[in-house]
Amino acid sequence: MVIGDLPATIAAFRAFRARLEPLGSPSQVDLSDLDVVCEPTAPTAAAQGGS
């Protein structure tokens, strides 16, 4: 099922990792990326909880 998305996922990861390398702090940028990925979910949950 997910195997169909694997090549795209790997390509995206390689591109992301290529951007990380010059920065020299993979963990910091990795956390940043996770933040961006989670961002759409957080406001939605907050909006539902606030309402």
PDB file of C-alpha atoms in Angstrom:
ATOM      1  CA  MET A   1       0.000   0.000   0.000  1.00  0.00           C
ATOM      2  CA  VAL A   2       2.515   2.587   1.185  1.00  0.00           C
ATOM      3  CA  ILE A   3       5.215   1.126  -1.062  1.00  0.00           C
ATOM      4  CA  GLY A   4       3.789   3.124  -3.967  1.00  0.00           C
ATOM      5  CA  ASP A   5       4.685   6.363  -2.151  1.00  0.00           C
ATOM      6  CA  LEU A   6       8.123   5.158  -1.149  1.00  0.00           C
ATOM      7  CA  PRO A   7      10.111   6.611  -4.089  1.00  0.00           C
ATOM      8  CA  ALA A   8       8.562  10.043  -3.580  1.00  0.00           C
ATOM      9  CA  THR A   9       9.162   9.860   0.157  1.00  0.00           C
ATOM     10  CA  ILE A  10      12.799   8.856  -0.341  1.00  0.00           C
ATOM     11  CA  ALA A  11      13.316  11.636  -2.893  1.00  0.00           C
ATOM     12  CA  ALA A  12      11.803  14.202  -0.528  1.00  0.00           C
ATOM     13  CA  PHE A  13      13.934  12.924   2.348  1.00  0.00           C
ATOM     14  CA  ARG A  14      17.108  13.067   0.249  1.00  0.00           C
ATOM     15  CA  ALA A  15      16.328  16.630  -0.815  1.00  0.00           C
ATOM     16  CA  PHE A  16      15.612  17.584   2.787  1.00  0.00           C
ATOM     17  CA  ARG A  17      18.800  15.909   4.027  1.00  0.00           C
ATOM     18  CA  ALA A  18      20.793  17.718   1.324  1.00  0.00           C
ATOM     19  CA  ARG A  19      19.492  21.005   2.730  1.00  0.00           C
ATOM     20  CA  LEU A  20      20.409  19.896   6.272  1.00  0.00           C
ATOM     21  CA  GLU A  21      24.035  19.037   5.578  1.00  0.00           C
ATOM     22  CA  PRO A  22      25.384  22.600   5.185  1.00  0.00           C
ATOM     23  CA  LEU A  23      23.640  23.677   8.399  1.00  0.00           C
ATOM     24  CA  GLY A  24      25.546  21.179  10.515  1.00  0.00           C
ATOM     25  CA  SER A  25      22.748  20.667  13.065  1.00  0.00           C
ATOM     26  CA  PRO A  26      20.478  17.897  11.737  1.00  0.00           C
ATOM     27  CA  SER A  27      18.523  17.434  14.963  1.00  0.00           C
ATOM     28  CA  GLN A  28      17.539  21.094  15.240  1.00  0.00           C
ATOM     29  CA  VAL A  29      16.380  21.309  11.635  1.00  0.00           C
ATOM     30  CA  ASP A  30      14.688  17.911  11.946  1.00  0.00           C
ATOM     31  CA  LEU A  31      12.640  19.223  14.860  1.00  0.00           C
ATOM     32  CA  SER A  32      11.846  22.326  12.814  1.00  0.00           C
ATOM     33  CA  ASP A  33      10.602  20.136   9.987  1.00  0.00           C
ATOM     34  CA  LEU A  34       8.453  18.089  12.366  1.00  0.00           C
ATOM     35  CA  ASP A  35       7.006  21.358  13.699  1.00  0.00           C
ATOM     36  CA  VAL A  36       6.038  22.433  10.198  1.00  0.00           C
ATOM     37  CA  VAL A  37       4.473  19.031   9.506  1.00  0.00           C
ATOM     38  CA  CYS A  38       2.441  19.140  12.730  1.00  0.00           C
ATOM     39  CA  GLU A  39       1.473  22.795  12.371  1.00  0.00           C
ATOM     40  CA  PRO A  40      -1.721  22.244  10.328  1.00  0.00           C
ATOM     41  CA  THR A  41      -2.939  19.704  12.891  1.00  0.00           C
ATOM     42  CA  ALA A  42      -2.353  21.823  15.990  1.00  0.00           C
ATOM     43  CA  PRO A  43      -4.487  24.867  15.061  1.00  0.00           C
ATOM     44  CA  THR A  44      -7.281  22.528  13.950  1.00  0.00           C
ATOM     45  CA  ALA A  45      -7.282  20.722  17.293  1.00  0.00           C
ATOM     46  CA  ALA A  46      -7.073  24.034  19.144  1.00  0.00           C
ATOM     47  CA  ALA A  47      -9.933  25.487  17.105  1.00  0.00           C
ATOM     48  CA  GLN A  48     -12.091  22.436  17.806  1.00  0.00           C
ATOM     49  CA  GLY A  49     -11.244  22.581  21.517  1.00  0.00           C
ATOM     50  CA  GLY A  50     -11.882  26.343  21.671  1.00  0.00           C
ATOM     51  CA  SER A  51     -15.262  26.017  20.026  1.00  0.00           C
TER      52      SER A  51
END
